[in-house]
Coordinates of C-alpha atoms in Angstrom, one line a residue:
Chain A
X1 CA 79.5 -118.5 -44.3
X2 CA 83.0 -119.5 -43.9
X3 CA 84.3 -122.5 -41.8
X4 CA 87.0 -122.6 -39.2
X5 CA 88.4 -126.2 -39.0
X6 CA 90.2 -127.5 -36.0
X7 CA 93.3 -128.9 -37.8
X8 CA 94.9 -130.1 -34.5
X9 CA 94.2 -129.6 -30.8
X10 CA 95.5 -130.9 -27.5
X11 CA 93.4 -132.2 -24.6
X12 CA 91.5 -129.8 -22.3
X13 CA 90.3 -127.5 -25.1
X14 CA 86.6 -126.7 -25.5
X15 CA 84.1 -124.0 -26.4
X16 CA 83.5 -121.7 -23.5
X17 CA 81.7 -118.4 -22.8
X18 CA 80.4 -116.5 -19.8
X19 CA 78.8 -119.6 -18.4
X20 CA 75.4 -121.1 -17.6
X21 CA 73.6 -119.2 -15.0
X22 CA 70.2 -119.6 -13.4
X23 CA 70.0 -123.4 -12.8
X24 CA 72.6 -124.0 -10.0
X25 CA 69.6 -124.7 -7.8
X26 CA 69.0 -127.8 -10.0
X27 CA 72.6 -128.9 -9.8
X28 CA 73.6 -127.5 -13.2
X29 CA 77.2 -126.3 -13.1
X30 CA 78.0 -122.8 -14.3
X31 CA 81.1 -123.8 -16.5
X32 CA 82.4 -121.0 -18.7
X33 CA 85.8 -119.6 -19.4
X34 CA 88.5 -120.2 -16.7
X35 CA 90.0 -116.7 -17.4
X36 CA 87.1 -114.3 -18.1
X37 CA 89.3 -111.3 -18.8
X38 CA 91.3 -113.1 -21.5
X39 CA 88.0 -114.3 -23.1
X40 CA 86.7 -110.8 -23.1
X41 CA 89.9 -109.4 -24.5
X42 CA 89.9 -111.8 -27.4
X43 CA 86.2 -111.1 -28.1
X44 CA 86.8 -107.3 -28.0
X45 CA 89.4 -107.6 -30.7
X46 CA 86.9 -109.1 -33.1
X47 CA 84.0 -106.9 -32.1
X48 CA 82.1 -109.5 -30.1
X49 CA 80.3 -109.2 -26.8
X50 CA 82.7 -109.8 -23.9
X51 CA 81.4 -113.2 -23.0
X52 CA 80.6 -114.5 -26.5
X53 CA 81.5 -118.2 -27.1
X54 CA 85.1 -118.8 -28.1
X55 CA 87.6 -121.6 -28.1
X56 CA 89.4 -122.1 -24.8
X57 CA 92.7 -123.8 -25.6
X58 CA 94.4 -125.8 -22.9
X59 CA 98.1 -125.8 -22.2
X60 CA 98.9 -127.9 -25.4
X61 CA 99.1 -126.6 -28.9
X62 CA 96.4 -126.1 -31.5
X63 CA 95.9 -125.3 -35.2
X64 CA 92.9 -123.8 -37.0
X65 CA 92.4 -123.6 -40.8
X66 CA 90.0 -121.2 -42.6
X67 CA 87.9 -122.8 -45.3
X68 CA 85.3 -121.5 -47.8
X69 CA 86.4 -117.9 -47.3
X70 CA 88.4 -115.7 -44.9
X71 CA 87.9 -115.9 -41.1
X72 CA 88.8 -113.1 -38.7
X73 CA 90.1 -114.3 -35.3
X74 CA 92.0 -113.0 -32.2
X75 CA 94.0 -114.7 -29.5
X76 CA 94.5 -113.6 -25.9
X77 CA 95.4 -115.3 -22.6
X78 CA 98.4 -117.6 -21.8
X79 CA 101.2 -116.5 -24.2
X80 CA 102.2 -118.8 -27.0
X81 CA 104.2 -118.8 -30.1
X82 CA 101.8 -118.4 -32.9
X83 CA 102.3 -118.2 -36.7
X84 CA 100.5 -118.3 -40.0
X85 CA 102.6 -120.1 -42.6
X86 CA 105.8 -119.4 -40.6
X87 CA 105.0 -115.7 -40.1
X88 CA 104.8 -114.9 -36.4
X89 CA 101.5 -113.6 -35.0
X90 CA 101.4 -111.6 -31.8
X91 CA 99.1 -112.3 -28.8
X92 CA 96.3 -109.8 -28.1
X93 CA 95.9 -109.0 -31.8
X94 CA 93.3 -109.8 -34.4
X95 CA 94.2 -111.3 -37.7
X96 CA 92.3 -112.5 -40.8
X97 CA 93.0 -116.0 -42.1
X98 CA 92.6 -116.2 -45.8
X99 CA 90.8 -119.2 -47.2
X100 CA 93.1 -122.2 -46.7
X101 CA 95.5 -120.5 -44.2
X102 CA 96.3 -122.1 -40.9
X103 CA 96.9 -120.4 -37.6
X104 CA 99.3 -122.6 -35.5
X105 CA 99.6 -122.1 -31.8
X106 CA 102.4 -123.7 -29.7
X107 CA 102.3 -124.8 -26.1
X108 CA 101.4 -122.2 -23.4
X109 CA 104.5 -120.5 -22.2
X110 CA 103.4 -119.7 -18.7
X111 CA 99.7 -119.8 -17.9
X112 CA 97.4 -122.5 -19.1
X113 CA 94.5 -121.1 -21.2
X114 CA 94.5 -119.1 -24.4
X115 CA 91.3 -117.9 -26.0
X116 CA 90.6 -117.9 -29.7
X117 CA 87.7 -115.6 -30.5
X118 CA 86.1 -115.6 -33.9
X119 CA 84.4 -112.6 -35.5
X120 CA 80.7 -113.0 -35.1
X121 CA 81.3 -115.6 -32.3
X122 CA 80.8 -119.4 -32.3
X123 CA 77.3 -120.3 -33.2
X124 CA 75.3 -123.1 -31.6
X125 CA 72.3 -124.0 -29.5
X126 CA 72.4 -122.3 -26.1
X127 CA 71.2 -124.0 -23.0
X128 CA 70.4 -121.7 -20.1
X129 CA 71.9 -118.9 -22.3
X130 CA 75.2 -120.6 -22.8
X131 CA 77.2 -122.7 -25.3
X132 CA 79.8 -123.6 -22.6
X133 CA 81.0 -127.1 -22.6
X134 CA 80.2 -129.1 -19.5
X135 CA 81.4 -132.6 -20.6
X136 CA 80.0 -134.3 -17.5
X137 CA 76.5 -133.2 -18.1
X138 CA 76.8 -133.6 -21.9
X139 CA 76.2 -129.9 -22.4
X140 CA 77.8 -127.5 -24.8
X141 CA 77.5 -126.5 -28.4
X142 CA 78.3 -127.1 -31.2
X143 CA 80.2 -130.0 -29.6
X144 CA 79.2 -131.1 -26.1
X145 CA 82.7 -132.4 -25.3
X146 CA 86.4 -131.3 -25.5
X147 CA 87.3 -130.4 -29.1
X148 CA 89.0 -132.8 -31.4
X149 CA 90.9 -132.5 -34.7
X150 CA 88.4 -132.4 -37.5
X151 CA 85.8 -130.4 -35.6
X152 CA 84.7 -127.3 -37.4
X153 CA 82.7 -124.1 -36.8
X154 CA 80.4 -122.4 -39.3
X155 CA 81.4 -118.8 -38.9
X156 CA 80.7 -115.4 -40.4
X157 CA 82.9 -114.5 -43.4
X158 CA 85.6 -112.0 -42.3
X159 CA 84.2 -108.4 -42.4
X160 CA 87.5 -107.0 -43.7
X161 CA 87.8 -104.6 -40.7
X162 CA 91.2 -103.3 -39.9
X163 CA 93.3 -105.5 -37.6
X164 CA 93.5 -104.4 -33.9
X165 CA 95.6 -105.0 -30.9
X166 CA 94.6 -104.5 -27.3
X167 CA 96.6 -103.0 -24.5
X168 CA 95.8 -104.8 -21.4
X169 CA 96.9 -103.6 -17.9
X170 CA 99.8 -105.7 -16.5
X171 CA 98.1 -108.3 -14.3
X172 CA 98.8 -107.9 -10.5
X173 CA 101.7 -110.2 -9.6
X174 CA 101.0 -110.3 -5.8
X175 CA 99.4 -113.2 -3.9
X176 CA 96.0 -114.5 -4.9
X177 CA 93.5 -112.7 -2.8
X178 CA 90.8 -114.4 -0.8
X179 CA 88.0 -113.6 1.5
X180 CA 87.9 -116.0 4.5
X181 CA 84.8 -118.2 4.8
X182 CA 82.2 -119.4 4.6
X183 CA 83.5 -122.1 7.0
X184 CA 86.8 -120.6 8.2
X185 CA 85.5 -121.2 11.8
X186 CA 86.0 -124.9 11.1
X187 CA 89.8 -124.2 11.4
X188 CA 91.8 -122.8 14.3
X189 CA 94.0 -119.7 14.0
X190 CA 97.1 -121.7 13.6
X191 CA 95.7 -123.5 10.6
X192 CA 94.2 -120.4 9.0
X193 CA 97.7 -118.8 9.4
X194 CA 99.3 -121.9 7.9
X195 CA 96.9 -121.6 4.9
X196 CA 97.7 -117.9 4.4
X197 CA 101.5 -118.0 5.2
X198 CA 102.5 -121.0 3.2
X199 CA 103.6 -121.4 -0.4
X200 CA 101.3 -123.4 -2.6
X201 CA 101.7 -125.2 -5.9
X202 CA 98.9 -126.4 -8.2
X203 CA 99.0 -130.1 -8.7
X204 CA 99.3 -131.6 -12.2
X205 CA 96.1 -133.5 -11.6
X206 CA 94.0 -130.3 -11.6
X207 CA 91.3 -129.7 -14.1
X208 CA 88.4 -127.3 -14.9
X209 CA 86.5 -128.7 -11.9
X210 CA 89.1 -128.1 -9.3
X211 CA 92.8 -127.1 -8.7
X212 CA 94.4 -129.3 -6.1
X213 CA 96.9 -127.4 -4.0
X214 CA 100.2 -128.9 -2.9
X215 CA 101.6 -127.6 0.4
X216 CA 101.3 -128.2 4.1
X217 CA 98.3 -130.2 5.4
X218 CA 95.6 -128.0 6.8
X219 CA 93.9 -129.6 9.9
X220 CA 90.2 -129.2 10.7
X221 CA 88.9 -128.3 14.1
X222 CA 85.9 -130.7 14.1
X223 CA 86.6 -133.2 11.3
X224 CA 86.2 -132.8 7.6
X225 CA 82.5 -133.6 7.1
X226 CA 80.0 -130.8 6.9
X227 CA 76.4 -131.0 5.7
X228 CA 76.7 -130.2 2.0
X229 CA 76.0 -126.6 1.1
X230 CA 76.5 -124.4 -1.9
X231 CA 79.8 -123.6 -3.6
X232 CA 80.9 -120.7 -5.7
X233 CA 83.7 -120.2 -8.3
X234 CA 86.9 -120.0 -6.3
X235 CA 85.6 -121.8 -3.2
X236 CA 88.6 -123.4 -1.4
X237 CA 87.5 -126.5 0.3
X238 CA 89.7 -128.7 2.5
X239 CA 89.0 -132.4 2.3
X240 CA 90.1 -135.0 4.9
X241 CA 93.7 -135.2 3.7
X242 CA 94.2 -131.5 4.4
X243 CA 95.2 -130.7 0.8
X244 CA 93.0 -127.7 -0.3
X245 CA 91.1 -127.8 -3.6
X246 CA 90.1 -124.5 -5.3
X247 CA 86.8 -125.2 -7.0
X248 CA 86.9 -123.9 -10.6
X249 CA 84.3 -123.4 -13.3
X250 CA 83.1 -127.0 -13.7
X251 CA 82.7 -127.4 -9.9
X252 CA 79.7 -129.2 -8.4
X253 CA 77.1 -126.8 -7.2
X254 CA 77.2 -128.2 -3.7
X255 CA 79.9 -129.8 -1.6
X256 CA 80.5 -131.4 1.8
X257 CA 83.9 -130.2 2.9
X258 CA 84.6 -127.1 4.9
X259 CA 85.5 -124.1 2.8
X260 CA 88.3 -122.1 4.4
X261 CA 88.3 -119.2 2.0
X262 CA 87.0 -118.0 -1.4
X263 CA 89.2 -116.5 -4.1
X264 CA 88.0 -113.0 -5.0
X265 CA 86.3 -112.6 -8.4
X266 CA 89.1 -110.4 -9.8
X267 CA 91.7 -113.1 -9.1
X268 CA 89.9 -116.3 -10.1
X269 CA 91.3 -116.0 -13.6
X270 CA 94.8 -115.3 -12.3
X271 CA 94.6 -118.5 -10.3
X272 CA 93.3 -120.4 -13.3
X273 CA 96.3 -119.2 -15.3
X274 CA 98.9 -120.3 -12.7
X275 CA 100.9 -123.1 -14.2
X276 CA 101.2 -126.4 -12.4
X277 CA 104.3 -126.4 -10.3
X278 CA 104.5 -122.6 -10.0
X279 CA 104.7 -121.4 -6.3
X280 CA 102.2 -118.8 -5.1
X281 CA 100.6 -117.5 -1.9
X282 CA 97.2 -116.4 -0.8
X283 CA 96.4 -113.2 1.0
X284 CA 93.2 -112.5 2.9
X285 CA 91.5 -109.2 2.1
X286 CA 88.4 -107.6 3.7
X287 CA 85.0 -107.7 2.1
X288 CA 85.1 -104.0 1.2
X289 CA 88.4 -104.4 -0.7
X290 CA 87.2 -107.6 -2.4
X291 CA 84.0 -106.0 -3.6
X292 CA 85.8 -102.9 -4.8
X293 CA 88.2 -105.1 -6.8
X294 CA 85.2 -107.0 -8.2
X295 CA 83.6 -103.7 -9.4
X296 CA 86.9 -102.5 -10.9
X297 CA 87.3 -105.9 -12.7
X298 CA 83.7 -105.7 -14.1
X299 CA 84.5 -102.1 -15.3
X300 CA 87.8 -103.2 -16.9
X301 CA 85.9 -105.8 -18.9
X302 CA 83.2 -103.3 -19.9
X303 CA 85.8 -100.8 -21.0
X304 CA 88.0 -103.2 -23.0
X305 CA 86.8 -101.7 -26.3
X306 CA 88.5 -98.4 -25.2
X307 CA 91.8 -100.2 -25.1
X308 CA 91.7 -101.2 -28.8
X309 CA 94.3 -99.7 -31.1
X310 CA 95.1 -100.2 -34.8
X311 CA 97.5 -103.1 -35.2
X312 CA 99.4 -101.0 -37.8
X313 CA 100.3 -98.4 -35.2
X314 CA 103.2 -100.4 -33.8
X315 CA 105.6 -102.7 -35.5
X316 CA 105.4 -106.3 -34.4
X317 CA 108.1 -107.0 -31.9
X318 CA 109.6 -110.0 -33.7
X319 CA 112.5 -110.3 -31.3
X320 CA 110.2 -110.7 -28.3
X321 CA 108.2 -113.3 -30.2
X322 CA 111.1 -115.3 -31.2
X323 CA 112.9 -115.3 -27.8
X324 CA 111.4 -118.7 -27.2
X325 CA 111.3 -121.5 -29.8
X326 CA 108.6 -121.4 -32.2
X327 CA 107.4 -124.9 -31.6
X328 CA 104.9 -125.2 -34.3
X329 CA 103.4 -128.6 -34.4
X330 CA 104.6 -130.5 -31.4
X331 CA 104.1 -133.6 -29.4
X332 CA 102.8 -133.6 -25.9
X333 CA 105.6 -134.7 -23.5
X334 CA 102.9 -136.0 -21.2
X335 CA 101.0 -138.2 -23.6
X336 CA 102.1 -138.3 -27.2
X337 CA 98.8 -139.9 -28.2
X338 CA 96.8 -136.9 -27.1
X339 CA 98.2 -134.5 -29.5
X340 CA 97.6 -135.2 -33.1
X341 CA 97.6 -133.0 -36.2
X342 CA 95.4 -134.5 -38.8
X343 CA 94.5 -133.3 -42.2
X344 CA 91.0 -132.0 -42.7
X345 CA 88.7 -135.0 -43.3
Chain B
X1 CA 59.6 -125.8 16.1
X2 CA 61.2 -123.6 13.5
X3 CA 60.7 -120.6 15.7
X4 CA 63.1 -122.0 18.3
X5 CA 66.0 -122.0 15.9
X6 CA 68.7 -119.4 16.5
X7 CA 68.8 -116.5 14.0
X8 CA 70.6 -117.4 10.7
X9 CA 74.2 -116.6 10.2
X10 CA 75.4 -114.6 7.1
X11 CA 78.6 -116.3 5.9
X12 CA 80.6 -114.5 3.2
X13 CA 81.2 -116.8 0.2
X14 CA 83.6 -114.6 -1.7
X15 CA 82.7 -111.1 -3.0
X16 CA 79.6 -112.1 -5.0
X17 CA 77.7 -114.6 -2.8
X18 CA 76.5 -115.0 0.8
X19 CA 75.5 -118.2 2.6
X20 CA 72.5 -117.7 4.8
X21 CA 73.0 -120.6 7.3
X22 CA 70.1 -121.7 9.4
X23 CA 71.7 -124.8 10.9
X24 CA 74.9 -126.8 10.8
X25 CA 73.1 -130.1 10.8
X26 CA 70.4 -131.8 8.7
X27 CA 67.2 -130.4 10.3
X28 CA 63.8 -130.4 8.7
X29 CA 62.8 -127.1 10.4
X30 CA 66.0 -125.4 9.1
X31 CA 65.3 -126.8 5.6
X32 CA 61.7 -125.4 5.8
X33 CA 63.2 -122.0 6.6
X34 CA 65.7 -122.3 3.8
X35 CA 62.9 -123.0 1.3
X36 CA 60.7 -120.3 2.8
X37 CA 63.4 -117.7 2.4
X38 CA 64.0 -118.9 -1.2
X39 CA 60.4 -118.6 -2.0
X40 CA 60.1 -115.1 -0.4
X41 CA 63.0 -113.9 -2.5
X42 CA 61.5 -115.3 -5.6
X43 CA 58.2 -113.5 -4.8
X44 CA 59.8 -110.2 -3.9
X45 CA 63.2 -110.0 -5.6
X46 CA 66.0 -107.9 -4.0
X47 CA 67.8 -105.9 -6.6
X48 CA 71.2 -107.4 -7.3
X49 CA 70.5 -111.0 -6.5
X50 CA 71.3 -113.1 -9.5
X51 CA 70.6 -116.7 -8.4
X52 CA 69.8 -118.6 -5.2
X53 CA 70.7 -122.2 -4.3
X54 CA 68.8 -123.9 -1.5
X55 CA 70.5 -126.6 0.4
X56 CA 69.6 -128.7 3.4
X57 CA 70.5 -126.0 5.9
X58 CA 71.4 -122.9 4.1
X59 CA 70.5 -120.7 1.2
X60 CA 73.4 -119.6 -1.1
X61 CA 72.6 -116.2 -2.5
X62 CA 74.6 -115.1 -5.6
X63 CA 74.6 -111.4 -6.2
X64 CA 76.3 -108.7 -8.2
X65 CA 78.5 -106.5 -6.0
X66 CA 78.1 -103.8 -8.7
X67 CA 74.5 -103.6 -7.7
X68 CA 74.5 -104.2 -3.9
X69 CA 77.2 -104.5 -1.3
X70 CA 77.5 -107.3 1.3
X71 CA 76.3 -105.2 4.2
X72 CA 73.3 -103.7 2.4
X73 CA 72.3 -107.1 1.2
X74 CA 72.6 -108.6 4.6
X75 CA 70.4 -105.8 6.0
X76 CA 67.7 -106.7 3.5
X77 CA 68.0 -110.5 3.9
X78 CA 68.0 -110.9 7.7
X79 CA 64.5 -109.5 8.4
X80 CA 63.1 -111.9 5.8
X81 CA 65.2 -114.8 7.0
X82 CA 64.1 -114.5 10.7
X83 CA 60.5 -114.7 9.8
X84 CA 59.0 -118.1 10.9
X85 CA 58.2 -120.1 7.7
X86 CA 54.6 -120.2 6.7
X87 CA 53.0 -123.6 7.2
X88 CA 53.3 -125.8 4.1
X89 CA 49.8 -125.9 2.6
X90 CA 50.4 -127.8 -0.6
X91 CA 53.4 -129.5 -2.1
X92 CA 53.8 -131.4 -5.3
X93 CA 54.1 -135.1 -4.6
X94 CA 55.8 -137.4 -7.1
X95 CA 55.3 -141.2 -7.1
X96 CA 58.6 -142.6 -8.5
X97 CA 58.8 -146.1 -9.9
X98 CA 61.9 -148.1 -8.9
X99 CA 63.2 -151.4 -10.1
X100 CA 64.9 -152.7 -6.9
X101 CA 67.7 -155.2 -6.7
X102 CA 69.5 -157.3 -9.3
X103 CA 71.5 -155.4 -11.8
X104 CA 69.6 -152.2 -11.0
X105 CA 70.3 -152.3 -7.3
X106 CA 73.6 -154.1 -6.8
X107 CA 73.9 -153.2 -3.1
X108 CA 70.4 -154.3 -2.0
X109 CA 71.5 -157.7 -0.7
X110 CA 74.6 -156.4 1.1
X111 CA 72.4 -153.7 2.7
X112 CA 69.9 -156.4 3.8
X113 CA 72.8 -158.5 5.2
X114 CA 74.3 -155.6 7.0
X115 CA 71.0 -154.7 8.6
X116 CA 70.1 -158.4 9.4
X117 CA 67.1 -158.5 7.3
X118 CA 65.8 -159.5 3.9
X119 CA 66.0 -157.6 0.6
X120 CA 62.2 -157.5 0.5
X121 CA 62.1 -155.9 3.9
X122 CA 64.6 -153.2 2.8
X123 CA 62.5 -152.5 -0.3
X124 CA 59.3 -152.3 1.9
X125 CA 61.0 -149.8 4.2
X126 CA 62.5 -147.7 1.4
X127 CA 59.4 -147.6 -0.7
X128 CA 57.2 -147.1 2.4
X129 CA 59.0 -143.8 3.2
X130 CA 57.6 -140.3 2.8
X131 CA 60.4 -138.1 1.5
X132 CA 61.0 -134.4 0.9
X133 CA 63.4 -133.0 -1.8
X134 CA 65.6 -131.1 0.6
X135 CA 68.0 -129.9 -2.0
X136 CA 69.3 -130.6 -5.5
X137 CA 73.0 -130.5 -6.2
X138 CA 76.2 -132.1 -7.3
X139 CA 75.0 -132.9 -10.8
X140 CA 71.9 -131.9 -12.7
X141 CA 68.7 -133.2 -11.1
X142 CA 70.4 -135.1 -8.3
X143 CA 67.6 -134.9 -5.6
X144 CA 68.7 -135.2 -2.0
X145 CA 65.8 -136.5 0.0
X146 CA 65.2 -136.2 3.7
X147 CA 62.8 -138.6 5.5
X148 CA 64.8 -141.9 5.2
X149 CA 63.5 -144.5 7.7
X150 CA 65.9 -144.4 10.7
X151 CA 66.4 -148.2 10.4
X152 CA 68.0 -147.6 7.0
X153 CA 70.6 -145.1 8.2
X154 CA 74.1 -146.6 7.6
X155 CA 77.5 -145.1 6.7
X156 CA 78.5 -144.7 3.2
X157 CA 80.7 -147.2 1.3
X158 CA 84.3 -147.4 2.3
X159 CA 85.4 -146.6 -1.2
X160 CA 83.1 -144.6 -3.5
X161 CA 82.4 -146.1 -7.0
X162 CA 83.9 -144.1 -9.8
X163 CA 80.7 -144.4 -11.9
X164 CA 77.1 -145.4 -10.9
X165 CA 74.4 -145.5 -13.5
X166 CA 71.9 -142.8 -14.4
X167 CA 68.6 -143.2 -12.5
X168 CA 70.3 -144.7 -9.5
X169 CA 68.2 -144.8 -6.3
X170 CA 70.5 -145.0 -3.3
X171 CA 70.9 -144.3 0.4
X172 CA 73.9 -142.9 2.2
X173 CA 74.1 -141.9 5.9
X174 CA 70.7 -140.4 6.8
X175 CA 70.0 -139.4 3.2
X176 CA 68.2 -141.0 0.3
X177 CA 68.7 -139.8 -3.3
X178 CA 67.5 -139.9 -6.9
X179 CA 70.5 -139.6 -9.2
X180 CA 69.8 -138.5 -12.7
X181 CA 73.1 -138.7 -14.6
X182 CA 75.8 -141.3 -14.3
X183 CA 78.2 -140.1 -11.6
X184 CA 80.6 -141.2 -8.9
X185 CA 78.9 -142.2 -5.7
X186 CA 79.8 -143.6 -2.3
X187 CA 76.1 -144.4 -1.5
X188 CA 74.4 -147.8 -1.5
X189 CA 72.6 -148.7 -4.7
X190 CA 69.1 -150.1 -4.0
X191 CA 67.6 -149.7 -7.4
X192 CA 67.1 -147.7 -10.5
X193 CA 64.3 -145.5 -11.7
X194 CA 63.4 -144.9 -15.4
X195 CA 62.3 -141.3 -14.3
X196 CA 64.6 -138.5 -15.5
X197 CA 64.7 -135.7 -13.0
X198 CA 66.7 -133.8 -15.7
X199 CA 66.1 -134.1 -19.4
X200 CA 67.5 -131.5 -21.7
X201 CA 64.9 -131.1 -24.4
X202 CA 61.9 -131.9 -22.2
X203 CA 59.5 -129.3 -20.8
X204 CA 60.1 -129.0 -17.9
X205 CA 63.9 -129.7 -18.1
X206 CA 64.0 -130.3 -14.3
X207 CA 61.2 -132.4 -12.8
X208 CA 61.8 -132.0 -9.0
X209 CA 62.0 -128.8 -7.0
X210 CA 63.3 -128.4 -3.5
X211 CA 60.2 -128.8 -1.2
X212 CA 58.5 -131.4 -3.4
X213 CA 57.4 -134.6 -1.7
X214 CA 58.4 -138.0 -3.0
X215 CA 57.3 -141.6 -2.5
X216 CA 58.6 -144.7 -4.3
X217 CA 56.9 -147.8 -5.6
X218 CA 58.4 -151.0 -6.8
X219 CA 58.2 -152.1 -10.5
X220 CA 59.6 -155.2 -12.1
X221 CA 62.5 -155.1 -14.5
X222 CA 60.3 -155.6 -17.5
X223 CA 58.2 -152.6 -16.5
X224 CA 61.4 -150.7 -16.1
X225 CA 62.4 -151.3 -19.7
X226 CA 59.0 -150.1 -21.0
X227 CA 58.9 -147.0 -18.8
X228 CA 62.6 -146.3 -19.7
X229 CA 61.7 -146.2 -23.4
X230 CA 58.8 -143.8 -22.8
X231 CA 61.0 -141.6 -20.6
X232 CA 63.7 -141.6 -23.3
X233 CA 61.1 -140.3 -25.7
X234 CA 60.5 -137.4 -23.4
X235 CA 57.4 -138.6 -21.5
X236 CA 57.1 -137.6 -17.9
X237 CA 56.5 -141.0 -16.4
X238 CA 56.6 -140.0 -12.7
X239 CA 53.1 -139.7 -11.3
X240 CA 52.3 -136.3 -9.9
X241 CA 49.9 -136.0 -7.0
X242 CA 48.9 -132.7 -5.5
X243 CA 48.9 -133.2 -1.8

């Protein structure tokens, strides 16, 4: 066995996988990766199952050091500057860290979440089939909380397989697609139109539980209280102040505000990767289109291994990598105390 | 009577779930039908359904659109959903110990004042109730109970508390609840139970099921400590009665 040691990590980073299914009826949240496609891509690069447990790295930087042998990893998701000992590393590629080498990731440049998959996957004790961290319920493995510097994973020694890159389709850039309902009849046509025609921004106070949306206030037809009913990933509820909240992976399993619309499965990850402050719109689609997109999205994930190529077959595009600063170790502009690089204990 | 309710509505909840809504209000007949549909689907599963979540008034059905489409699922669900629910022949009944008032129920005296009565009277009315677990939601094991004595219906707190303790026994609006984990809450805290409705490494992990019946009985704070230790060690300290 090798070890992968968290040499430094910002807040909002945790172990995530495909989520915890089967106990929502008991109030147990699904959790799991905010961007399932990027999780699956990172896993494909190191030969794991699509929804194997990996590190979900929040918007801030992170660094990982291999110990007791080589460790093979891959990164996908929100783009970042990444390097090993000053040598740039591309997104959507696998790489093998030799014993003692450190992979350093800068801040997300657009997007929010980057996934670090480890060959053989993160090992731990599954609850309802999942290692996903749900900090509120004290669930997740091997650490039932956000990751901290000094945490480490016992991992398979690198297999020595050739390094791979993955060619992902360009993500759609249009509006985030929704299906209206289940409580769109709690809003009149003018307010539904206001929701669909307005520009929205994600508030900086958003987290894995919900994304608060900044824009015009949406008014209810009969007040904002409904008798609590079930929620899904991507439910967009409108509380009393009229500011919609898109429920994300750590959502409560039930809620008592009317839900005007639901983000389609294929676009939940795109919404998750929309940076705070970036303007976007919603577009309503019919059920047939939404389900067709859901099936295509599932197929895309299933067929990710077909998109793998040898990393040697293209030269690394160093210019593209260096067109933004390679930040390396950096200090959070939000809270300097939250970002610390410590030596391995 | 349940049979007088209008047929349920199928409300799309995105591309992978449908809400089967029996009522817009808290209604015991509607809840009975929710639980009956849930039970029927468990007994005869429909291909493609991945998970169901019963609530007061609706059943949320998660499904895989790769296996079944919205229309086809609706066509299979509706005939089952419009069946009148079979009469409840037996339900599990839990007797749940509660340490009322003091540090464990910091709102008991305020509730008594607001309702022009004594804390003992509030305890008698709360513990004298016969409740049903209408749904479980929000956080693991949080059991929402119907059957709260009408004289105890009162609006929620003006400002919710950011954190209330694990085991909190509270009332809010027309509802009563057993809260398992520490969580934010706008309800009125009457007491605390040492019973864990959710405990990770215990078998069963979850104690209560929607449809179970619940009664409460008062214990003193010393008994709370003892039972709490036993519960922490994984003992199921709630008394189960088969009604």
